[in-house]
Short mmCIF file of C-alpha atoms and ligand atoms in Angstrom, two decimals:
data_model
loop_
_atom_site.label_atom_id
_atom_site.label_comp_id
_atom_site.label_asym_id
_atom_site.label_seq_id
_atom_site.Cartn_x
_atom_site.Cartn_y
_atom_site.Cartn_z
CA MET X 518 54.52 26.76 -47.42
CA ASP X 519 54.63 30.29 -46.00
CA PHE X 520 53.90 30.85 -42.34
CA PRO X 521 53.73 34.34 -40.79
CA GLN X 522 56.69 35.21 -38.61
CA ALA X 523 54.34 35.94 -35.67
CA PHE X 524 53.14 32.32 -35.80
CA LEU X 525 56.66 30.91 -36.04
CA ASP X 526 57.70 33.07 -33.06
CA VAL X 527 54.84 31.75 -30.91
CA LEU X 528 55.44 28.19 -32.13
CA HIS X 529 59.00 28.38 -30.82
CA ALA X 530 58.41 30.46 -27.70
CA ALA X 531 55.15 28.97 -26.37
CA LYS X 532 55.29 26.73 -23.32
CA ARG X 533 51.59 25.85 -23.14
CA VAL X 534 49.93 24.53 -26.29
CA VAL X 535 46.42 23.25 -26.90
CA VAL X 536 45.08 21.55 -30.02
CA LEU X 537 41.37 21.00 -30.69
CA THR X 538 40.53 18.51 -33.43
CA GLY X 539 37.36 17.60 -35.27
CA ALA X 540 36.27 15.12 -37.88
CA GLY X 541 38.35 16.84 -40.61
CA ILE X 542 41.61 15.47 -39.22
CA SER X 543 40.41 11.91 -39.78
CA LYS X 544 39.02 12.55 -43.27
CA GLU X 545 42.34 11.68 -44.89
CA SER X 546 42.23 8.35 -43.06
CA GLY X 547 38.96 7.62 -44.84
CA VAL X 548 36.57 8.50 -41.99
CA PRO X 549 33.70 10.66 -43.29
CA THR X 550 32.97 13.96 -41.53
CA PHE X 551 29.54 14.92 -40.22
CA ARG X 552 28.62 17.99 -42.20
CA ASP X 553 30.31 17.39 -45.56
CA LYS X 554 27.96 15.69 -47.97
CA ASP X 555 30.19 13.13 -49.62
CA GLY X 556 27.68 10.42 -50.34
CA LEU X 557 28.95 7.95 -47.75
CA TRP X 558 26.30 9.04 -45.29
CA ALA X 559 23.66 9.18 -48.02
CA ARG X 560 21.57 6.57 -46.25
CA TYR X 561 21.54 8.49 -42.97
CA ASP X 562 21.54 12.06 -41.71
CA PRO X 563 24.25 11.79 -39.04
CA LEU X 564 23.02 14.78 -37.12
CA GLU X 565 19.56 13.28 -36.76
CA LEU X 566 21.00 9.99 -35.53
CA ALA X 567 23.26 11.54 -32.88
CA THR X 568 20.41 12.20 -30.47
CA VAL X 569 18.78 10.44 -27.54
CA GLN X 570 15.42 10.79 -29.28
CA ALA X 571 16.70 8.92 -32.35
CA PHE X 572 17.87 6.08 -30.09
CA LEU X 573 14.52 5.94 -28.27
CA ASP X 574 12.58 6.04 -31.56
CA ASN X 575 14.70 3.56 -33.50
CA PRO X 576 17.52 1.95 -31.50
CA ARG X 577 18.19 -0.61 -34.23
CA LEU X 578 18.81 2.07 -36.86
CA VAL X 579 21.10 4.00 -34.50
CA TRP X 580 23.02 0.83 -33.61
CA GLU X 581 23.34 -0.09 -37.30
CA TRP X 582 24.89 3.32 -37.97
CA TYR X 583 27.35 2.98 -35.07
CA LEU X 584 28.30 -0.59 -35.93
CA TYR X 585 28.87 0.47 -39.53
CA ARG X 586 31.20 3.22 -38.27
CA ARG X 587 32.92 0.90 -35.75
CA ASN X 588 33.74 -1.48 -38.61
CA LEU X 589 34.95 1.34 -40.82
CA ILE X 590 37.19 2.78 -38.12
CA ARG X 591 38.69 -0.62 -37.29
CA ASP X 592 40.04 -0.84 -40.84
CA VAL X 593 41.59 2.64 -41.13
CA SER X 594 44.90 4.00 -39.86
CA PRO X 595 46.11 7.32 -38.48
CA ASN X 596 47.21 9.72 -41.25
CA PRO X 597 50.14 12.20 -41.39
CA GLY X 598 48.01 14.80 -39.57
CA HIS X 599 47.55 12.53 -36.52
CA LEU X 600 51.23 11.57 -36.63
CA ALA X 601 52.36 15.20 -36.83
CA LEU X 602 50.46 15.96 -33.62
CA VAL X 603 52.43 13.20 -31.88
CA GLU X 604 55.64 14.99 -32.91
CA ILE X 605 54.32 18.40 -31.86
CA GLU X 606 53.37 17.02 -28.42
CA LYS X 607 57.02 15.98 -27.87
CA HIS X 608 58.13 19.62 -28.16
CA TYR X 609 56.09 20.93 -25.26
CA ASP X 610 55.95 20.03 -21.57
CA ASP X 611 52.41 21.38 -21.36
CA PHE X 612 50.50 20.06 -24.35
CA THR X 613 46.84 19.09 -24.43
CA LEU X 614 45.04 17.45 -27.33
CA ILE X 615 41.30 18.01 -27.06
CA THR X 616 39.35 15.97 -29.57
CA GLN X 617 35.71 15.86 -30.52
CA ASN X 618 36.38 12.67 -32.45
CA VAL X 619 35.23 9.30 -31.17
CA ASP X 620 37.42 7.27 -33.54
CA GLY X 621 40.41 6.73 -31.22
CA LEU X 622 42.86 7.54 -34.05
CA HIS X 623 44.87 10.02 -31.96
CA ARG X 624 45.60 7.31 -29.39
CA ARG X 625 46.44 4.80 -32.10
CA ALA X 626 48.83 7.36 -33.63
CA GLY X 627 50.64 7.69 -30.27
CA SER X 628 49.37 10.98 -28.83
CA GLU X 629 49.37 10.86 -25.05
CA ASN X 630 47.62 13.75 -23.34
CA ILE X 631 44.25 13.35 -25.05
CA LEU X 632 40.86 14.52 -23.81
CA GLU X 633 37.97 12.89 -25.64
CA LEU X 634 35.05 15.30 -25.34
CA HIS X 635 32.44 13.20 -27.13
CA GLY X 636 33.33 9.70 -25.90
CA ASN X 637 34.70 6.74 -27.80
CA ILE X 638 32.85 4.74 -30.40
CA VAL X 639 34.30 1.37 -29.42
CA LEU X 640 32.74 1.57 -25.94
CA SER X 641 29.13 1.05 -24.93
CA LYS X 642 27.12 1.85 -21.81
CA CYS X 643 23.77 1.02 -20.27
CA PHE X 644 21.10 3.62 -20.97
CA GLU X 645 19.61 2.99 -17.50
CA CYS X 646 22.36 2.21 -14.96
CA GLY X 647 25.39 3.62 -16.84
CA ALA X 648 27.41 0.36 -16.61
CA ARG X 649 30.18 0.38 -19.23
CA PHE X 650 31.00 -2.38 -21.74
CA ASP X 651 33.93 -2.76 -24.09
CA GLY X 652 32.89 -5.97 -25.84
CA GLU X 653 31.60 -6.49 -29.34
CA VAL X 654 27.96 -5.66 -29.99
CA THR X 655 26.04 -7.63 -32.57
CA LEU X 656 22.52 -7.26 -33.87
CA GLU X 657 22.43 -10.83 -35.12
CA GLY X 658 19.36 -12.82 -34.12
CA GLY X 659 17.14 -9.74 -34.25
CA GLY X 660 17.60 -8.65 -30.64
CA LEU X 661 19.14 -5.48 -29.28
CA PRO X 662 21.99 -5.50 -26.75
CA SER X 663 20.80 -5.23 -23.16
CA CYS X 664 22.40 -4.85 -19.74
CA HIS X 665 22.17 -7.23 -16.73
CA CYS X 666 19.80 -4.62 -15.22
CA GLY X 667 17.48 -5.00 -18.19
CA GLY X 668 18.31 -1.55 -19.58
CA ARG X 669 19.22 -0.93 -23.20
CA ILE X 670 22.89 -0.71 -24.10
CA ARG X 671 23.93 2.27 -26.21
CA PRO X 672 27.18 3.57 -27.73
CA ASP X 673 29.31 5.46 -25.15
CA VAL X 674 29.31 8.73 -27.07
CA VAL X 675 27.85 12.16 -26.35
CA TRP X 676 24.69 13.02 -28.23
CA PHE X 677 23.11 16.46 -28.63
CA GLY X 678 21.55 17.69 -25.40
CA GLU X 679 23.75 15.43 -23.27
CA THR X 680 26.45 16.65 -20.93
CA LEU X 681 30.08 15.98 -21.77
CA PRO X 682 32.28 13.71 -19.58
CA GLU X 683 33.11 15.87 -16.55
CA LYS X 684 36.85 15.13 -16.38
CA ALA X 685 37.49 15.71 -20.08
CA LEU X 686 35.44 18.90 -20.09
CA SER X 687 37.05 20.47 -17.04
CA GLY X 688 40.52 19.40 -18.24
CA ALA X 689 39.84 20.98 -21.62
CA PHE X 690 38.80 24.32 -20.16
CA GLU X 691 41.72 24.32 -17.71
CA ALA X 692 44.20 23.75 -20.55
CA THR X 693 42.44 26.32 -22.74
CA ASN X 694 42.60 28.91 -19.97
CA ARG X 695 46.39 28.71 -19.79
CA ALA X 696 47.14 28.26 -23.52
CA GLU X 697 49.64 30.50 -25.27
CA LEU X 698 49.10 28.80 -28.63
CA PHE X 699 45.77 27.21 -29.60
CA LEU X 700 45.24 25.30 -32.85
CA SER X 701 41.75 24.41 -34.10
CA ILE X 702 42.05 21.68 -36.70
CA GLY X 703 39.44 20.16 -39.00
CA THR X 704 36.36 21.24 -37.10
CA SER X 705 33.40 23.23 -38.36
CA ALA X 706 33.45 25.01 -34.97
CA LEU X 707 29.68 24.80 -34.68
CA VAL X 708 29.13 22.38 -31.81
CA HIS X 709 29.37 23.68 -28.27
CA PRO X 710 30.95 23.62 -25.78
CA ALA X 711 33.97 22.58 -27.96
CA ALA X 712 33.34 25.52 -30.31
CA SER X 713 33.72 28.01 -27.46
CA MET X 714 37.22 26.78 -26.51
CA PRO X 715 39.17 28.58 -29.27
CA LEU X 716 37.25 31.75 -28.44
CA VAL X 717 38.12 31.45 -24.75
CA ALA X 718 41.78 30.90 -25.68
CA LYS X 719 41.77 33.98 -27.90
CA GLN X 720 40.12 36.01 -25.15
CA ILE X 721 42.87 35.18 -22.66
CA GLY X 722 45.51 36.22 -25.21
CA ALA X 723 46.53 32.96 -26.87
CA TYR X 724 47.65 33.00 -30.51
CA LEU X 725 44.83 31.27 -32.38
CA VAL X 726 45.47 29.19 -35.51
CA GLU X 727 42.87 27.42 -37.63
CA VAL X 728 43.60 24.65 -40.14
CA ASN X 729 40.64 23.83 -42.35
CA LEU X 730 39.58 23.25 -45.93
CA GLU X 731 36.77 25.76 -45.55
CA PRO X 732 36.16 28.94 -43.57
CA THR X 733 34.24 28.50 -40.30
CA PRO X 734 32.78 30.92 -37.72
CA LEU X 735 36.29 30.94 -36.24
CA THR X 736 38.09 32.07 -39.37
CA GLY X 737 37.43 35.78 -38.92
CA VAL X 738 38.51 35.64 -35.29
CA CYS X 739 41.74 33.68 -35.51
CA ASP X 740 45.24 35.15 -35.85
CA PHE X 741 46.22 32.82 -38.67
CA TYR X 742 43.97 30.76 -40.92
CA VAL X 743 45.69 28.02 -42.91
CA HIS X 744 43.60 26.79 -45.79
CA GLY X 745 44.40 23.19 -46.60
CA LYS X 746 44.39 19.55 -45.53
CA SER X 747 45.55 18.88 -42.00
CA GLY X 748 47.51 15.86 -43.29
CA GLU X 749 49.61 18.25 -45.38
CA ILE X 750 49.75 21.36 -43.15
CA LEU X 751 50.59 19.72 -39.82
CA PRO X 752 53.73 17.93 -41.11
CA GLU X 753 54.88 21.34 -42.42
CA ILE X 754 54.45 22.78 -38.92
CA VAL X 755 56.54 19.91 -37.53
CA LYS X 756 59.30 20.79 -40.02
CA ARG X 757 59.31 24.40 -38.80
CA LEU X 758 59.55 23.22 -35.20
CA GLY X 759 62.82 21.53 -36.00
CA PRO X 760 64.43 18.72 -34.02
C1 LIG D 1628 39.23 19.29 -43.10
C2 LIG D 1628 39.64 18.24 -43.87
C3 LIG D 1628 40.95 18.04 -43.95
C4 LIG D 1628 37.41 18.24 -43.88
N1 LIG D 1628 41.78 18.88 -43.29
N2 LIG D 1628 39.94 20.14 -42.43
C5 LIG D 1628 25.75 27.01 -26.94
C6 LIG D 1628 25.21 27.67 -28.05
C7 LIG D 1628 24.35 26.98 -28.92
C8 LIG D 1628 24.00 25.65 -28.70
C9 LIG D 1628 24.55 25.01 -27.61
C10 LIG D 1628 25.41 25.69 -26.76
N3 LIG D 1628 25.82 24.81 -25.79
C11 LIG D 1628 25.24 23.60 -26.04
C12 LIG D 1628 24.46 23.70 -27.14
C13 LIG D 1628 23.66 22.60 -27.75
C14 LIG D 1628 24.50 21.68 -28.62
C15 LIG D 1628 25.11 22.47 -29.77
O1 LIG D 1628 26.27 22.80 -29.80
N4 LIG D 1628 24.33 22.75 -30.79
C16 LIG D 1628 24.81 23.51 -31.95
C17 LIG D 1628 24.94 22.57 -33.14
C18 LIG D 1628 23.90 24.67 -32.20
N5 LIG D 1628 25.54 21.01 -27.83
C19 LIG D 1628 25.27 19.95 -27.11
O2 LIG D 1628 24.14 19.49 -27.04
C20 LIG D 1628 26.40 19.32 -26.33
N6 LIG D 1628 25.99 19.13 -24.98
C21 LIG D 1628 25.97 20.13 -24.08
O3 LIG D 1628 26.43 21.22 -24.31
O4 LIG D 1628 25.39 19.78 -22.88
C22 LIG D 1628 24.96 20.83 -22.01
C23 LIG D 1628 23.77 21.51 -22.69
C24 LIG D 1628 22.78 20.78 -23.26
C25 LIG D 1628 21.70 21.42 -23.91
C26 LIG D 1628 21.65 22.81 -23.94
C27 LIG D 1628 22.67 23.56 -23.35
C28 LIG D 1628 23.75 22.89 -22.69
C29 LIG D 1628 26.72 17.93 -26.86
C30 LIG D 1628 27.27 17.94 -28.24
C31 LIG D 1628 27.47 16.49 -28.70
C32 LIG D 1628 27.92 16.42 -30.15
N7 LIG D 1628 27.88 15.05 -30.57
C33 LIG D 1628 28.35 14.69 -31.90
C34 LIG D 1628 28.14 13.16 -32.11
C35 LIG D 1628 29.18 12.38 -31.29
C36 LIG D 1628 29.01 10.91 -31.43
C37 LIG D 1628 29.29 10.42 -32.81
O5 LIG D 1628 30.41 10.56 -33.33
O6 LIG D 1628 28.37 9.86 -33.42
O7 LIG D 1628 29.75 15.03 -32.02
S1 LIG D 1628 27.58 15.63 -33.22
C38 LIG D 1628 29.03 15.77 -34.21
O8 LIG D 1628 29.46 17.15 -34.29
C39 LIG D 1628 30.13 15.03 -33.42
C40 LIG D 1628 31.33 15.91 -33.65
O9 LIG D 1628 32.30 15.65 -32.66
C41 LIG D 1628 30.72 17.28 -33.59
C42 LIG D 1628 31.55 18.34 -34.25
O10 LIG D 1628 31.71 18.09 -35.63
P1 LIG D 1628 33.11 18.36 -36.31
O11 LIG D 1628 34.13 17.47 -35.74
O12 LIG D 1628 33.39 19.81 -36.30
O13 LIG D 1628 32.83 17.82 -37.81
P2 LIG D 1628 32.15 18.57 -39.04
O14 LIG D 1628 31.74 17.54 -40.02
O15 LIG D 1628 31.12 19.52 -38.61
O16 LIG D 1628 33.33 19.45 -39.65
C43 LIG D 1628 34.45 18.88 -40.28
C44 LIG D 1628 35.37 20.01 -40.68
O17 LIG D 1628 36.56 19.47 -41.18
C45 LIG D 1628 34.79 20.92 -41.77
O18 LIG D 1628 34.94 22.27 -41.35
C46 LIG D 1628 35.66 20.62 -42.99
O19 LIG D 1628 35.85 21.76 -43.81
C47 LIG D 1628 36.93 20.19 -42.33
N8 LIG D 1628 37.77 19.29 -43.11
N9 LIG D 1628 38.48 17.60 -44.35
C48 LIG D 1628 41.26 19.91 -42.56
N10 LIG D 1628 41.47 17.03 -44.67
ZN1 LIG D 1629 22.22 -1.40 -16.76
#
């Protein structure tokens, strides 16, 4: 695989590196993405279910979708793309992995400095009082999970129109604002504020790399676009980094 010399130079010289990941990095683990139509989501339109309104209108349907995904994620494993990021992290003292994914696969792979922008699918919280729960949720018996305060329990993820977790968001922008190398991997770069992070990095002078199977709004802006699967490209980058 050919990499431009400018990229290899930054890869070796950079001290501050940020990686932003999206659903594409987990695709090779068997987790479907949001915007690719691959049949697995045929029963649901994921983007219509990831809203507060959908939960208010039909909490059972939304819970069914999340429990289906929780089960799916439990049975999959990190892929070579996740594992390569663990190796890349070891090369830099200042490395931040910002993920939009809720599947927890980066942590399971062994990445350490992770900021989860959109929450974590295995956690739940009360819609009313915000109390958090990490236990199993079941829809058996026909009821819906509820909190001791009487409020409805929902998945602890960020839906459209909701604010992102404060600490993860501020940490992500702080890291972005000091990045020398920024990699955007497997994201359609459509959902804000995550989508603005590569642009901020580029604006402050970072070298911007995109790894994706398809062009995105970022492709024309980045310094280096690598077309391909993250599970194949990222291990190649690790090889170039050397021991
Ligand atoms: C591969 C591959 C392989 C496949 N290798 N690649 C500024 C401008 C315009 C709008 C807004 C704005 N600021 C805020 C908004 C509103 C909104 C927004 O962004 N809307 C746009 C869609 C227009 N944002 C929000 O509401 C956010 N909240 C917020 O900003 O609060 C303040 C505020 C509110 C209201 C107004 C203004 C300010 C919250 C966003 C929450 C997103 N939530 C979801 C669901 C999470 C829970 C769950 O998992 O169920 O997050 S939606 C969904 O999209 C999910 C993802 O994290 C997110 C991004 O998707 P991602 O990861 O990019 O996946 P895909 O499927 O889109 O792309 C996969 C890519 O992988 C593709 O490109 C493939 O080609 C590629 N690929 N296989 C490499 N092997
Ligand atoms: Zn409650």
